[in-house]
CSV table of C-alpha atoms in Angstrom, one decimal:
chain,number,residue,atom,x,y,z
A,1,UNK,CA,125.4,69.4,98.5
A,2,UNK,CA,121.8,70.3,99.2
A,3,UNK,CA,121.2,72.6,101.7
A,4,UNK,CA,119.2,71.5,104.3
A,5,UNK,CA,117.0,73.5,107.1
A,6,UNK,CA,118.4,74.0,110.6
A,7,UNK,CA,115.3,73.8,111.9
A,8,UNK,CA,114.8,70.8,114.4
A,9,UNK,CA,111.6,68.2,113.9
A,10,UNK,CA,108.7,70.0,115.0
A,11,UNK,CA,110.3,73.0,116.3
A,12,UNK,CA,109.0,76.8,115.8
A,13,UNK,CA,109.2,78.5,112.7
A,14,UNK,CA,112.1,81.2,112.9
A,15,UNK,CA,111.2,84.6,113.6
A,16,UNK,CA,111.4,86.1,110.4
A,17,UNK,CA,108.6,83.5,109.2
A,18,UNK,CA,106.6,83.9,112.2
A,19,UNK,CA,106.4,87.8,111.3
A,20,UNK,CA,105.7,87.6,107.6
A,21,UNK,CA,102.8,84.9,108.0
A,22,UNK,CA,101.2,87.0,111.4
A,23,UNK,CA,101.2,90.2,108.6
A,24,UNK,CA,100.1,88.0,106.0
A,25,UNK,CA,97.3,87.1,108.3
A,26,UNK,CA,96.3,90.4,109.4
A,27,UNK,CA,96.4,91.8,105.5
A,28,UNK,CA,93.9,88.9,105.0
A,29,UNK,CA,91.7,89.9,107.9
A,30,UNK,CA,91.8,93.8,106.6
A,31,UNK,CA,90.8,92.8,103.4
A,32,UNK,CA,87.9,90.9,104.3
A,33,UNK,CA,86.7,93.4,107.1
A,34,UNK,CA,86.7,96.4,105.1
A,35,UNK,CA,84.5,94.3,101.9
A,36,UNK,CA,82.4,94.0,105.3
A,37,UNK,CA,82.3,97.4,106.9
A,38,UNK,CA,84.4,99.7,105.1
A,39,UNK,CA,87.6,101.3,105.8
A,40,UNK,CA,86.6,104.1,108.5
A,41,UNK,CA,84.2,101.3,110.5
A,42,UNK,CA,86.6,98.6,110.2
A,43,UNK,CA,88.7,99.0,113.5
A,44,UNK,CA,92.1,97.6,114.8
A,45,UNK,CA,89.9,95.2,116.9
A,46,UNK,CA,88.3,93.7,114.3
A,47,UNK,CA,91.0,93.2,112.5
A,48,UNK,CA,92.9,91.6,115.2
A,49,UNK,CA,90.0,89.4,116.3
A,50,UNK,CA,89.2,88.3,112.6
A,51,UNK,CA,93.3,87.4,112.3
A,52,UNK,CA,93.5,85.7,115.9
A,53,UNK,CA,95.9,88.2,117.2
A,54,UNK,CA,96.1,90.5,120.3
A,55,UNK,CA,96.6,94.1,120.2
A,56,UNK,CA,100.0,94.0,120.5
A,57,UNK,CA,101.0,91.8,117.3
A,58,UNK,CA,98.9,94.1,115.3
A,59,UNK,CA,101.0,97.3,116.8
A,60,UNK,CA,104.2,95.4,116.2
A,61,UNK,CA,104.0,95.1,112.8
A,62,UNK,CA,101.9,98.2,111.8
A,63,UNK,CA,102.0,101.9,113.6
A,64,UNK,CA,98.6,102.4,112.3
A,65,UNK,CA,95.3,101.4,110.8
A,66,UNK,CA,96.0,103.3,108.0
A,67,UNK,CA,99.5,102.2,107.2
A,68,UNK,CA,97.8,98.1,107.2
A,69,UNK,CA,95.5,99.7,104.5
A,70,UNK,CA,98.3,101.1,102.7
A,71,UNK,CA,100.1,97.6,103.2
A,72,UNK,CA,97.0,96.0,101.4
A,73,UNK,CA,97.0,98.4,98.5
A,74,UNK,CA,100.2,98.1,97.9
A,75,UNK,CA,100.1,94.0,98.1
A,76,UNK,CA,97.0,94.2,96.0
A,77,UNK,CA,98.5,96.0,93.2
A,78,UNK,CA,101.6,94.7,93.2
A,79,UNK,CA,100.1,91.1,92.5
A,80,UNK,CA,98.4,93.1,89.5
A,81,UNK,CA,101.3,94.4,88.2
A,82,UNK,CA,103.4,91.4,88.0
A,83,UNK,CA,100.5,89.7,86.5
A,84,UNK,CA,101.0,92.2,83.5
A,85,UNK,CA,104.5,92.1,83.6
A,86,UNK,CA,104.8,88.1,83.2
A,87,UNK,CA,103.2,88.7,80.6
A,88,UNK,CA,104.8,91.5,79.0
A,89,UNK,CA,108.2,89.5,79.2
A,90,UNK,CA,106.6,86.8,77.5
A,91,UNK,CA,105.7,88.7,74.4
A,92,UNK,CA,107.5,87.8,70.9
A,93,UNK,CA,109.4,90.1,69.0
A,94,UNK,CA,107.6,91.5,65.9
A,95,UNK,CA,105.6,94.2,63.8
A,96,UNK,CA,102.4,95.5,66.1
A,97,UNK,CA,99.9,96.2,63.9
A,98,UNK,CA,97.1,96.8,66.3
A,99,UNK,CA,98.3,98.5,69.9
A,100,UNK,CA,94.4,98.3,71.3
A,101,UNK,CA,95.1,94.4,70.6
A,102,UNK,CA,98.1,94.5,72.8
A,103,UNK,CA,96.1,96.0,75.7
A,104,UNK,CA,93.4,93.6,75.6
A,105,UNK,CA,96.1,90.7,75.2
A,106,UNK,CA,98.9,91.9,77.6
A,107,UNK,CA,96.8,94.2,80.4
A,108,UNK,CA,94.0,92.5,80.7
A,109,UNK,CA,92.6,94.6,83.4
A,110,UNK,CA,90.6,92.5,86.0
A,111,UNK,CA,90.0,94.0,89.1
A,112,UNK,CA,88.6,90.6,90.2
A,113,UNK,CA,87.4,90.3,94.3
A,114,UNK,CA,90.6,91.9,95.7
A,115,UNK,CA,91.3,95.5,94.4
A,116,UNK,CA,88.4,97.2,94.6
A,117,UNK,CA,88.6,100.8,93.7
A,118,UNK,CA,87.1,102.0,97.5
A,119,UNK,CA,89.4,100.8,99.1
A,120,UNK,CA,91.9,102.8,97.4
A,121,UNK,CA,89.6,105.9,97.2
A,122,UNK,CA,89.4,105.5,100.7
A,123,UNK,CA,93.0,105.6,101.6
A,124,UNK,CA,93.6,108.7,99.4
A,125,UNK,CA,90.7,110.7,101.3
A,126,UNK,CA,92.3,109.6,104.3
A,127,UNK,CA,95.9,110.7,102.6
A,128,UNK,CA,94.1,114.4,102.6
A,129,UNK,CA,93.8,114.6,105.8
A,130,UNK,CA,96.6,113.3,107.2
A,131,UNK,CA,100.5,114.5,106.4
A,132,UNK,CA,102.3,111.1,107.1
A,133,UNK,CA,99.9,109.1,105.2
A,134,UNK,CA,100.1,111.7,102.2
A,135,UNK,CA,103.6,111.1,102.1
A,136,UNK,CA,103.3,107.3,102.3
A,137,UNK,CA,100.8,107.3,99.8
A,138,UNK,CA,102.8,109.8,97.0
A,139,UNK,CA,105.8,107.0,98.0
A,140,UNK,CA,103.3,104.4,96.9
A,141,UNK,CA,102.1,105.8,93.9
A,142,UNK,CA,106.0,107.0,92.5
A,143,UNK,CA,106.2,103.3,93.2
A,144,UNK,CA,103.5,102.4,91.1
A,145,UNK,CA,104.5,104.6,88.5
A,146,UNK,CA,108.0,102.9,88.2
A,147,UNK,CA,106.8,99.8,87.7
A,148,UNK,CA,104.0,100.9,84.8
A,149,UNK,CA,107.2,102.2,83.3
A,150,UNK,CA,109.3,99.4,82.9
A,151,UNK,CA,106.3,98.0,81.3
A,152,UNK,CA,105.5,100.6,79.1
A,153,UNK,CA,109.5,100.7,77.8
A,154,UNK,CA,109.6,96.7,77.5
A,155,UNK,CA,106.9,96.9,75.3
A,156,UNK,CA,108.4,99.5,73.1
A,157,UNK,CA,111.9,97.9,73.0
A,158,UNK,CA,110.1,94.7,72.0
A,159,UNK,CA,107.5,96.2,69.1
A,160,UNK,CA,109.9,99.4,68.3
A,161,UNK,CA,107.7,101.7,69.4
A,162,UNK,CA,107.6,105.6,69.3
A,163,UNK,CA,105.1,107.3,71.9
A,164,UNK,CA,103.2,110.4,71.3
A,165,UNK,CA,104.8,111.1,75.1
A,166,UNK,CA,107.8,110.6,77.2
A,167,UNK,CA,107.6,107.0,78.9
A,168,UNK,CA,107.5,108.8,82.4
A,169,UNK,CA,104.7,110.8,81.1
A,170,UNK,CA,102.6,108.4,79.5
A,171,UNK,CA,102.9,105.7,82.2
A,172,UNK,CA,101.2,109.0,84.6
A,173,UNK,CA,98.5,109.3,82.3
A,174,UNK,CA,97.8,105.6,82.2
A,175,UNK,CA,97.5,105.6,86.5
A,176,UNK,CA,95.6,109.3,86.0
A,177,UNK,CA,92.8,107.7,83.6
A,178,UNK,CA,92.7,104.3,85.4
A,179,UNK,CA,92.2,106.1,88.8
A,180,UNK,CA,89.6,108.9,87.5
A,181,UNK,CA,87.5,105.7,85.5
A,182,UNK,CA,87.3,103.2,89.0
A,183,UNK,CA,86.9,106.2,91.0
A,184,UNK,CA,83.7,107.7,89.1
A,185,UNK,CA,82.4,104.4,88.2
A,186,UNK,CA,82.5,103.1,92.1
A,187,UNK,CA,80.3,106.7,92.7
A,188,UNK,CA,77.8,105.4,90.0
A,189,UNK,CA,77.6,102.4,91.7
A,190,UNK,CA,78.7,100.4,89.0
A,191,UNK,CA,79.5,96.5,90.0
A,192,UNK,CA,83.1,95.2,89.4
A,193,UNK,CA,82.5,93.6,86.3
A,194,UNK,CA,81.3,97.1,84.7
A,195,UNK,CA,84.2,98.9,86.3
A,196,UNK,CA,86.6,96.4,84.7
A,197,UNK,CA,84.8,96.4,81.3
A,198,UNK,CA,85.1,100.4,81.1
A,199,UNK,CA,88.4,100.9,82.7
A,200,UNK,CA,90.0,98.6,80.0
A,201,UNK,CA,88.2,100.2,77.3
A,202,UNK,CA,89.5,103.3,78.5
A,203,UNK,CA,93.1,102.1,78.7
A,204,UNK,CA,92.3,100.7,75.3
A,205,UNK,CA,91.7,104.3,73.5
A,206,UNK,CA,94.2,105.8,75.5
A,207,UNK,CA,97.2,103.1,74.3
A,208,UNK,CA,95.3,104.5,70.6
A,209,UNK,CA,96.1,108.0,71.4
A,210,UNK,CA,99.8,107.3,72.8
A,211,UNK,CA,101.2,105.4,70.3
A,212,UNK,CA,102.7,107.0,67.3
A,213,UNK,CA,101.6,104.9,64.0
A,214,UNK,CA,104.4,104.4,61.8
């Protein structure tokens, strides 16, 4: 039998929904106030008045302006990362003949409109300064690092691999060079498109490097 909602004609949304779309909205309204202003200018009342929300829904669903940010990152990249990954677990058994191939065909680095390397560069500077976000932010990134590996390994389990490195290692690397390539490119003031261009040709060479040829 199907299951049908509870929820009377017209009546409110349950709590749980009314919480996850009032975050949603102020992630949204973050986002666009720091492409705006940046992260240190953009303040909780912005944010608030951009989403439509007092105050007090921002402080019930974030302690801080700085753990939204973190929030957004984190939503940002995780969208990227299971981009990647669909399309890792769609890849076809077989002989690899040409990993740079695989990088441009699986990775496809975009950093598109919503993960621009500032935002993250700002976070971390703010990370230096302040113990609680540190921690949050080394959580984030062991995060991040988790999920590169599971990539990494379900590519090698599906080519037969050997790495040149341990899979915890190399997946490291792979988040070092990509961070150290958007960071220095944002300070040249290269546009996104440039950014994207050198950070997968990077990622490209460094695949090269990793991957022990048969």
């Amino acid at each position: 039998m199907t299951d049908v909602s509870t929820r009377p004609a017209g009546g409110s949304p349950p709590a749980s929904e009314r919480r996850a779309r009032t975050r949603a909205r102020l992630l949204d309204a973050a986002h666009e106030v720091f492409a705006e202003v940046g992260m240190d200018a953009a303040s909780v009342e912005m944010i608030c008045e951009r989403a439509g929300f007092t105050r007090g829904a921002f402080y019930s669903n974030f302690e801080s302006k700085d753990e939204l940010f973190l929030a957004l990152i984190t939503q940002l990249a995780d969208a990227k990362l299971e981009e990647v990954a669909g399309r890792v677990r769609g890849l076809e058994p077989g002989t690899l003949a040409d990993p740079s191939a695989l990088v441009r065909q699986v990775v496809g680095v975009s950093l598109g409109e919503r993960l621009e390397p500032q935002l993250v560069s700002e976070i971390r500077t703010q990370a230096l300064r302040d113990p609680r976000l540190a921690a949050a932010y080394l959580a984030w990134q062991e995060v991040m690092r988790s999920r590169v590996e599971e990539i990494i390994r379900h590519v090698v389990d599906t080519y037969g691999l050997r790495l040149r490195l341990p899979i915890e290692e190399a997946a490291q690397l792979l988040l070092d060079v990509s961070d150290d390539t958007c960071t220095r490119a944002t300070l040249e003031g290269r546009p996104v498109g440039e950014v994207t261009a050198l950070l997968n040709e990077r990622i490209e060479r460094l695949v090269g490097v990793l991957v022990d040829a048969p």
